[in-house]
PDB file of C-alpha atoms in Angstrom:
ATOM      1  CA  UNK A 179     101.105 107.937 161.492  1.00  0.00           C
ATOM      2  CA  UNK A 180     103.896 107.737 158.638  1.00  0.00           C
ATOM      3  CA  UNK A 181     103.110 109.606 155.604  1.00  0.00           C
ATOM      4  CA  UNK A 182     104.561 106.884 152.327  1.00  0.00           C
ATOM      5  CA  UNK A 183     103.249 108.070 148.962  1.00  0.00           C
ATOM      6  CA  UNK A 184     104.046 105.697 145.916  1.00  0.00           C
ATOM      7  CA  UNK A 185     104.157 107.500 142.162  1.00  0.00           C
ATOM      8  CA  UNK A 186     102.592 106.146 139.801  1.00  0.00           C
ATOM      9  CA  UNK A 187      99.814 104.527 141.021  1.00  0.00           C
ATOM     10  CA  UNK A 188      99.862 101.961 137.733  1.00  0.00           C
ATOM     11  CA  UNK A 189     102.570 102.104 135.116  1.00  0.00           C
ATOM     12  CA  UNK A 190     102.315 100.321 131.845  1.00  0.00           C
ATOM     13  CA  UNK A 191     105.591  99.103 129.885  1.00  0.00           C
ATOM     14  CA  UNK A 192     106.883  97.713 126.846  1.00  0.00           C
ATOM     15  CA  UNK A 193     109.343  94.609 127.143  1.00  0.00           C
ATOM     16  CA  UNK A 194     111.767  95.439 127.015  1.00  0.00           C
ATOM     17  CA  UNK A 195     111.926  98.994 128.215  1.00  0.00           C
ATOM     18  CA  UNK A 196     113.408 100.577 131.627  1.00  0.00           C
ATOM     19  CA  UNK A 197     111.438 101.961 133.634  1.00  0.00           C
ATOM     20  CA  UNK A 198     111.088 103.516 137.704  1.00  0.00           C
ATOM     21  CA  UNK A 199     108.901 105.096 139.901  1.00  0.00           C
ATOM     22  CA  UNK A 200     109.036 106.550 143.499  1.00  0.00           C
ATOM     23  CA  UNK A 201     108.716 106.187 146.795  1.00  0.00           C
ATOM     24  CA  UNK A 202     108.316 109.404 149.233  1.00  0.00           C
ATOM     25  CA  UNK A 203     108.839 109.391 152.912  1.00  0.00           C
ATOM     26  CA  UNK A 204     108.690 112.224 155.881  1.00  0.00           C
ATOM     27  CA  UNK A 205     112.632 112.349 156.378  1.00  0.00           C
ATOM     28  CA  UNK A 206     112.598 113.565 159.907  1.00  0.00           C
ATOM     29  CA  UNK A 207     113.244 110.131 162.248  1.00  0.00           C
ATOM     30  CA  UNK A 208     114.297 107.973 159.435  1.00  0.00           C
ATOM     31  CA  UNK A 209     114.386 104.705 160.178  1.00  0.00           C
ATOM     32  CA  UNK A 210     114.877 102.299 157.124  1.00  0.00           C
ATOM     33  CA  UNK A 211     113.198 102.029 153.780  1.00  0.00           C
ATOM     34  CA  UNK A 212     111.879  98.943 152.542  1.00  0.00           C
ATOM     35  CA  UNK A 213     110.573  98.063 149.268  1.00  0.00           C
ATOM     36  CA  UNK A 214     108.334  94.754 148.419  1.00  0.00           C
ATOM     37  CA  UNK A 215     107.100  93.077 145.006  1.00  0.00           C
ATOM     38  CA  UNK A 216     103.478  91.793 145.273  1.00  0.00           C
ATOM     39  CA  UNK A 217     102.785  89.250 142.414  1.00  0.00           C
ATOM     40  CA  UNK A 218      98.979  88.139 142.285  1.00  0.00           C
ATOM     41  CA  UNK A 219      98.165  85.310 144.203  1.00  0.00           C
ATOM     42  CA  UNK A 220     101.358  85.180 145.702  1.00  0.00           C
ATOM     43  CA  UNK A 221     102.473  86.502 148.970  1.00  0.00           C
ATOM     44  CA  UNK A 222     104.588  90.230 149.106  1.00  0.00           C
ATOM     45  CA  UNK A 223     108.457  89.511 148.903  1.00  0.00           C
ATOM     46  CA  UNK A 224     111.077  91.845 150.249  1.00  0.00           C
ATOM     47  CA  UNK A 225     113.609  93.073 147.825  1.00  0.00           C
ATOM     48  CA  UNK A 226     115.247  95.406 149.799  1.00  0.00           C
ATOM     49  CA  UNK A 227     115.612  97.043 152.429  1.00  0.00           C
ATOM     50  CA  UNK A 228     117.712 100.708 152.844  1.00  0.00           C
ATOM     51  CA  UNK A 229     119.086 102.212 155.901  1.00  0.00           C
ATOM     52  CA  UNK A 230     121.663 104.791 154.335  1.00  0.00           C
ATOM     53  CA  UNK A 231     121.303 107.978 152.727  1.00  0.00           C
ATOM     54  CA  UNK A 232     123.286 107.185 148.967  1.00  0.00           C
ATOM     55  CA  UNK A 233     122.559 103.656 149.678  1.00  0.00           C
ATOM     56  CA  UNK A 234     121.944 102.114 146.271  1.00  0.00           C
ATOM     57  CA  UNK A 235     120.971  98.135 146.093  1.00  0.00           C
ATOM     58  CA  UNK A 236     120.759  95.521 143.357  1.00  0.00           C
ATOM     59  CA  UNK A 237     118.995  92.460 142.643  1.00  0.00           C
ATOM     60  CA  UNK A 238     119.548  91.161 139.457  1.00  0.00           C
ATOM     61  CA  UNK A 239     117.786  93.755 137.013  1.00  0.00           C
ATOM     62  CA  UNK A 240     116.115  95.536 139.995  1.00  0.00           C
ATOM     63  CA  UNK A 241     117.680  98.410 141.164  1.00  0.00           C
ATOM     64  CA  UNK A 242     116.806 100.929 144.215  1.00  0.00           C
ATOM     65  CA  UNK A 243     118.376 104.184 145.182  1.00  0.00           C
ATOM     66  CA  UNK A 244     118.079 105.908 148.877  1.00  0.00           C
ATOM     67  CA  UNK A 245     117.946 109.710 149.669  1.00  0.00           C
ATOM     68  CA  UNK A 246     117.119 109.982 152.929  1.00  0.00           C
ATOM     69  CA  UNK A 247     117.685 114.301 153.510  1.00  0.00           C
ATOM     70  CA  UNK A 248     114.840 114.836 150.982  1.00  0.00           C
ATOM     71  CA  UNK A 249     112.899 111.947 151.422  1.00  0.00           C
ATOM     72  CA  UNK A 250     112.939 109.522 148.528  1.00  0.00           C
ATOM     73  CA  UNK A 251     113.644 106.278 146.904  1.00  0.00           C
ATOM     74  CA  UNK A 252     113.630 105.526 143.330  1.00  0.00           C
ATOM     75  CA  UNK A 253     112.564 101.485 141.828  1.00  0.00           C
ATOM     76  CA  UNK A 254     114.841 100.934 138.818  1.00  0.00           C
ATOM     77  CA  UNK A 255     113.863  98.058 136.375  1.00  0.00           C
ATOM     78  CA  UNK A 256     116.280  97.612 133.438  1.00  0.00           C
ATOM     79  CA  UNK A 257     114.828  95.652 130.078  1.00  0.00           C
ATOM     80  CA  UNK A 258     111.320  94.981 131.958  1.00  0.00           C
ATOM     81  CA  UNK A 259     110.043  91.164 131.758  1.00  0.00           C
ATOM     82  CA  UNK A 260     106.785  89.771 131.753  1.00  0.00           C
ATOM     83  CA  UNK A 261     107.355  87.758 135.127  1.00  0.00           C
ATOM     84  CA  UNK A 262     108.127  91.452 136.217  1.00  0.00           C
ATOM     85  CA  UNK A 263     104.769  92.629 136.327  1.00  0.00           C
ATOM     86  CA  UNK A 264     103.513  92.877 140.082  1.00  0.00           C
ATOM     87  CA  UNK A 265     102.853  95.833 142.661  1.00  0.00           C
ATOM     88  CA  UNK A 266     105.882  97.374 144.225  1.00  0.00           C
ATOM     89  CA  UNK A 267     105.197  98.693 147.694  1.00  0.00           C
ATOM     90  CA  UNK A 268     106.942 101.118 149.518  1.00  0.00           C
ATOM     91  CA  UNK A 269     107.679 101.026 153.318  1.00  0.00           C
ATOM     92  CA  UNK A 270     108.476 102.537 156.613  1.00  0.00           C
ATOM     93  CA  UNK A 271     108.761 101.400 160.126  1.00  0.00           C
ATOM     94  CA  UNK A 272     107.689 103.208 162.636  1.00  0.00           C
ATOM     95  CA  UNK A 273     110.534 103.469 164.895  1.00  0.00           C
ATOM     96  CA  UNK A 274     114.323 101.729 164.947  1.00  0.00           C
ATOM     97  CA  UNK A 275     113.364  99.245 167.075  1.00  0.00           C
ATOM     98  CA  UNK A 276     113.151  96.507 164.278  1.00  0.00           C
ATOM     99  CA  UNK A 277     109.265  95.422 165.062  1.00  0.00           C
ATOM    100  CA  UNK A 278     107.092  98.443 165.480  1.00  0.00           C
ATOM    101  CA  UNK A 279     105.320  97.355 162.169  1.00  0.00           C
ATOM    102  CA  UNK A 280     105.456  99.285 158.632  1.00  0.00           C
ATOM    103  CA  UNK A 281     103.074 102.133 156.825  1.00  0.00           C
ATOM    104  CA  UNK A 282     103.206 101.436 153.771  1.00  0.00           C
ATOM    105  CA  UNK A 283     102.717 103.022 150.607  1.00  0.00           C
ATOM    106  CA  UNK A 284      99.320 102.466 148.161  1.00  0.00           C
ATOM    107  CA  UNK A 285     101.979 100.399 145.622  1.00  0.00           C
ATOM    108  CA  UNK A 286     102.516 101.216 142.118  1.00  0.00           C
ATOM    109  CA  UNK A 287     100.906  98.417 139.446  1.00  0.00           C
ATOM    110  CA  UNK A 288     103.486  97.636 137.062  1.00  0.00           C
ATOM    111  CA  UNK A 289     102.104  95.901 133.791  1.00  0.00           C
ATOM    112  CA  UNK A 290     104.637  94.515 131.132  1.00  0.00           C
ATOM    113  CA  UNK A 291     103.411  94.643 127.404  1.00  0.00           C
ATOM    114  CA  UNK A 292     104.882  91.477 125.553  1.00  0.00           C
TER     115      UNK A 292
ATOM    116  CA  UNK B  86     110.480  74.792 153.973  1.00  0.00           C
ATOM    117  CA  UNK B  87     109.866  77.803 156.597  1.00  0.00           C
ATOM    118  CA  UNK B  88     107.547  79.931 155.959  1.00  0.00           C
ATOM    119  CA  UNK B  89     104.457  81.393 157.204  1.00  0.00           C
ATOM    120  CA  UNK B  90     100.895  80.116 157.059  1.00  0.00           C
ATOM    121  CA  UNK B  91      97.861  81.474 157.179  1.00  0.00           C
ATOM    122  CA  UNK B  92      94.252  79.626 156.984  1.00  0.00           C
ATOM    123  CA  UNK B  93      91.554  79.706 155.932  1.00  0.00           C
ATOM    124  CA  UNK B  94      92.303  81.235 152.574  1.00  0.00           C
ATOM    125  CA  UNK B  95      88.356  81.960 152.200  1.00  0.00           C
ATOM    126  CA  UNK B  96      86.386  82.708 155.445  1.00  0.00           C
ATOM    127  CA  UNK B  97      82.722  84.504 155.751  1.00  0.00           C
ATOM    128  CA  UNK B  98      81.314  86.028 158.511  1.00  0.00           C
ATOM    129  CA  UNK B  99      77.659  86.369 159.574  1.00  0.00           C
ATOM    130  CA  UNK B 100      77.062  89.317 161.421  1.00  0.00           C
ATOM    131  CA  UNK B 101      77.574  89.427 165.052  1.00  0.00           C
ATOM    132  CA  UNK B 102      79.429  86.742 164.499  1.00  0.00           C
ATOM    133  CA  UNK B 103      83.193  86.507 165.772  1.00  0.00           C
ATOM    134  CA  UNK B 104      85.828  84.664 163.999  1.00  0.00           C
ATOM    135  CA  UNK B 105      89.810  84.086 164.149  1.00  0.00           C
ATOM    136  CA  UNK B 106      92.303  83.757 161.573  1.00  0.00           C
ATOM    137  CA  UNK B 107      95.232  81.903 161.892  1.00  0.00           C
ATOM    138  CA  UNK B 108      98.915  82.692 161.513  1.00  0.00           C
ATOM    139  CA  UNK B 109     101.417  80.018 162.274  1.00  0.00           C
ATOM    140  CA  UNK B 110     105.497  80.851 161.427  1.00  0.00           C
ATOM    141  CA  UNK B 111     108.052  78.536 161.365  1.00  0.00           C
ATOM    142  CA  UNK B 112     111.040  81.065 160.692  1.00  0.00           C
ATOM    143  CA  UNK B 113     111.993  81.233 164.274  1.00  0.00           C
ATOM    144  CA  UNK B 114     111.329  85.163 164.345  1.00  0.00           C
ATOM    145  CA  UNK B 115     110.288  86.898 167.715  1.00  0.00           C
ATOM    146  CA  UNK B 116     108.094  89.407 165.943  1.00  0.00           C
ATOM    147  CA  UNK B 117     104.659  88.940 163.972  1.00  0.00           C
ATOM    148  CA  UNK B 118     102.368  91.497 162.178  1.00  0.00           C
ATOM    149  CA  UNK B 119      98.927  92.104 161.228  1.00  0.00           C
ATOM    150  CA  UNK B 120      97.885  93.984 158.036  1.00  0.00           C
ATOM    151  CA  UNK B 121      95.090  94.678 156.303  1.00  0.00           C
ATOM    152  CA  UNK B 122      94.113  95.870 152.952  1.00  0.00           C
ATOM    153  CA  UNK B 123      91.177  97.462 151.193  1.00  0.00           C
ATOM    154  CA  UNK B 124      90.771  98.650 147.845  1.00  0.00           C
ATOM    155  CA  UNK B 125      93.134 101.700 146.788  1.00  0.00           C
ATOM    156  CA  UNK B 126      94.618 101.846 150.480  1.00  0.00           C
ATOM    157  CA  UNK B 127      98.185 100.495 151.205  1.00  0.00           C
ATOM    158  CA  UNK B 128      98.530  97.386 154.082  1.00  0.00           C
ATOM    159  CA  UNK B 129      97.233  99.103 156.498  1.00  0.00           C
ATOM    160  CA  UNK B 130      98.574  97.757 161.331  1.00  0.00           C
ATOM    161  CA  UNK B 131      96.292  96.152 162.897  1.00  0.00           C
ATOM    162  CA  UNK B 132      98.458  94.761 165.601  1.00  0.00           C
ATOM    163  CA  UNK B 133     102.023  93.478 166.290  1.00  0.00           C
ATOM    164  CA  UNK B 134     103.606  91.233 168.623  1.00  0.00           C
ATOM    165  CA  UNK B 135     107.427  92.069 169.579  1.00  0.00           C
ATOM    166  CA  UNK B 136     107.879  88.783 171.470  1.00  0.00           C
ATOM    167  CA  UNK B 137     105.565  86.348 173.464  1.00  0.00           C
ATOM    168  CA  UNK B 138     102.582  87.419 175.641  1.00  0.00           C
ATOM    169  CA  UNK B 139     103.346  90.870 174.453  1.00  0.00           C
ATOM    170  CA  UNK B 140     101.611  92.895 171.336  1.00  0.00           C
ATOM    171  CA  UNK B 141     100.830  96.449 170.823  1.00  0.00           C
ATOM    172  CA  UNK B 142      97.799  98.234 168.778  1.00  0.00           C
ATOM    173  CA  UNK B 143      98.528  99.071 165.498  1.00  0.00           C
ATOM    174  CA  UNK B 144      96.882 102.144 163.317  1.00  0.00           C
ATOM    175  CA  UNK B 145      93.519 100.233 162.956  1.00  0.00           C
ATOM    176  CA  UNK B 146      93.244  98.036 166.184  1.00  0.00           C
ATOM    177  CA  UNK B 147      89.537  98.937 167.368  1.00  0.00           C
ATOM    178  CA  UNK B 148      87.322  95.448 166.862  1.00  0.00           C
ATOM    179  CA  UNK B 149      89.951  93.069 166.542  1.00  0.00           C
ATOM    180  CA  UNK B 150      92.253  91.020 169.391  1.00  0.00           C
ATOM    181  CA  UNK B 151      94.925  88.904 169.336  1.00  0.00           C
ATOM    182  CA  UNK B 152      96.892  86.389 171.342  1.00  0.00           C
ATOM    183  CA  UNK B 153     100.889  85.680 171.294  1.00  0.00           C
ATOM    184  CA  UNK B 154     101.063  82.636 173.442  1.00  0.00           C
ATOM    185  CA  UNK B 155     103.347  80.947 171.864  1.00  0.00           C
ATOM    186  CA  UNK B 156     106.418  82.346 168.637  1.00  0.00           C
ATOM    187  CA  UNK B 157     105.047  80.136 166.096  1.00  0.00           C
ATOM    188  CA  UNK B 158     101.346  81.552 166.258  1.00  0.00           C
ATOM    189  CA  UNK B 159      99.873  84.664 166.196  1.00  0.00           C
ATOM    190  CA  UNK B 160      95.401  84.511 166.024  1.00  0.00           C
ATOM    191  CA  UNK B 161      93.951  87.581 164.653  1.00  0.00           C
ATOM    192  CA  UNK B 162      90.100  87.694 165.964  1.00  0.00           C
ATOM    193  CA  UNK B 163      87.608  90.253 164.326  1.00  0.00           C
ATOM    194  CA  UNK B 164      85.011  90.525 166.477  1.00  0.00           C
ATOM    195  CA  UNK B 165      81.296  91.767 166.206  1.00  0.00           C
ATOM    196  CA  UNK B 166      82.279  95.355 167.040  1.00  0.00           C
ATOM    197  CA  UNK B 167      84.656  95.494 163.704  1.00  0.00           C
ATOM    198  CA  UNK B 168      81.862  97.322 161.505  1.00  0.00           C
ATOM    199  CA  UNK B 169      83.840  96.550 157.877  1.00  0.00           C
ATOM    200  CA  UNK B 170      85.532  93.589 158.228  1.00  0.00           C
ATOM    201  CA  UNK B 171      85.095  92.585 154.748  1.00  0.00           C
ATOM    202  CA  UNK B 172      88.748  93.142 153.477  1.00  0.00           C
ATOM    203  CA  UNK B 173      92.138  90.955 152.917  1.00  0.00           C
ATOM    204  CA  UNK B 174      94.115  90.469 155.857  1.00  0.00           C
ATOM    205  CA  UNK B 175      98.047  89.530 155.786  1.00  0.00           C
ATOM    206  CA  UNK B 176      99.769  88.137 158.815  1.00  0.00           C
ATOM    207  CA  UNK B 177     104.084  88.707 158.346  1.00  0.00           C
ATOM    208  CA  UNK B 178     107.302  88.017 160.516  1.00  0.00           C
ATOM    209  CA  UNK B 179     110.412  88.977 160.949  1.00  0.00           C
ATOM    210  CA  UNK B 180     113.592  89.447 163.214  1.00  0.00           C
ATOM    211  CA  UNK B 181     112.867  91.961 165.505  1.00  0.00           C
ATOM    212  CA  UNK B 182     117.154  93.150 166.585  1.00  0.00           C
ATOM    213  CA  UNK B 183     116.338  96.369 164.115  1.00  0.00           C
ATOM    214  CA  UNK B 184     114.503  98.049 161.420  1.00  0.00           C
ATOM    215  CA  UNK B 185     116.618  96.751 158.847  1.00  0.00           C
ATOM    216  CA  UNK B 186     115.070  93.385 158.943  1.00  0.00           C
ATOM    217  CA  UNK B 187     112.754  92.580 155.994  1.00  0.00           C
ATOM    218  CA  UNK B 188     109.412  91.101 157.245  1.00  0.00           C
ATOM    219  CA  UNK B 189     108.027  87.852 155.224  1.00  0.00           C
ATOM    220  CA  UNK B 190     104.558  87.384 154.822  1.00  0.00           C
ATOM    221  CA  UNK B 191     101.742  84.849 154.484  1.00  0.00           C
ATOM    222  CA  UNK B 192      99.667  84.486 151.763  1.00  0.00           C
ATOM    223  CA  UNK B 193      96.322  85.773 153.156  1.00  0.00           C
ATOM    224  CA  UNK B 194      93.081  85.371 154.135  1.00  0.00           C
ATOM    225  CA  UNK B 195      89.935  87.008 152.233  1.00  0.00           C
ATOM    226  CA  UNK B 196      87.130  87.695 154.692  1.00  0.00           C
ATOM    227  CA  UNK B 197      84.017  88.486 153.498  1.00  0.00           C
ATOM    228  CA  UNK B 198      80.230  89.081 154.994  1.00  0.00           C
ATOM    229  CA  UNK B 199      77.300  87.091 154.586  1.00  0.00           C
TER     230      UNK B 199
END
């Protein structure tokens, strides 16, 4: 079983503000990286997913960051929203085969301040 | 619109009682997932299926089943033997060429006991 830790566990932010948080991951047999945004009463979506160490994705104001030698991704939100509150979950597959499920991380709870 | 599906959103249990919940995808995707989640733990595997008539255990298999008979569905039974079923339960999908695929999930069902 794949060890994903998720720091913080809640996080609470002014609109407005920047803000990340972290994602660690055993970096022996390194598969891919994925992280999710888990609005209430909606389903999880993907917002990306990282298979490079360096790799560094975008989507819109969301930002990640992939090191894959000392295990870690970083979540980057710039000027945080309301609609941006959620929980961001971390995950790993468990092999390179593409369906051998994902261990995920506990999430960190992201709560925007008007 | 594809998607996933999952009903009931509400289902109770009496004990020694068996039921199924349902998982029907209409994203063409060879592989399906399911998860489950408790309070304070991430989504934790409870099975996947790589293609039809095939599916392995996941980290928390012991007193559930399932069935892969056909892409589009995937039944998750929790049977008598499954001593805390009372959790949430997500059922996802995705491509299944490589672990770079993002998987895209359902929006739940909430099991509880009675």
């Amino acid at each position: 079983i794949l060890n994903v830790e998720q720091s913080p566990q809640s996080l609470h932010v002014q609109e407005g503000d920047s803000t990340n948080f972290t994602c660690s991951f055993p970096s022996s047999n390194f598969y891919a990286l994925h992280w999710y945004r888990w609005e209430t009463a909606k389903s999880p979506e993907a917002l990306f997913v990282m298979t490079l160490n360096g790799d560094e994705k975008k989507k819109g104001r969301i930002s990640a960051t992939l090191n894959t030698k000392e295990g870690y991704s970083y979540l980057y939100i710039k000027g945080s929203q309301p609609e941006d509150s959620a929980t961001y979950l971390c995950a790993s597959p468990l092999s390179g085969g593409g369906a051998d499920g994902l261990t995920f991380g506990k999430g960190t709870h992201l709560i925007i301040q008007p | 619109d594809g998607g996933i599906t999952q009903s009931p959103k509400y289902l109770f249990r009496k004990e020694g009682q068996n039921v199924t919940l349902s998982c029907e995808q209409n994203l063409n995707h060879d592989a399906m997932y399911w998860y489950r989640q408790d309070p304070g733990q991430g989504l934790r595997l409870i099975y996947y299926s790589q293609i039809v008539n095939d599916f392995q255990k996941g980290d928390i298999a012991e007193g559930y089943s399932v069935s892969r008979e056909k892409k589009e569905s995937f039944p998750l039974t929790v049977t008598s033997a499954q001593k805390n079923p009372t959790a949430f339960y997500l059922c996802a999908s995705s491509i299944a060429d490589r672990a770079g695929q993002p998987q895209h999930f359902g929006d739940g069902t909430r099991l509880s006991i009675l």
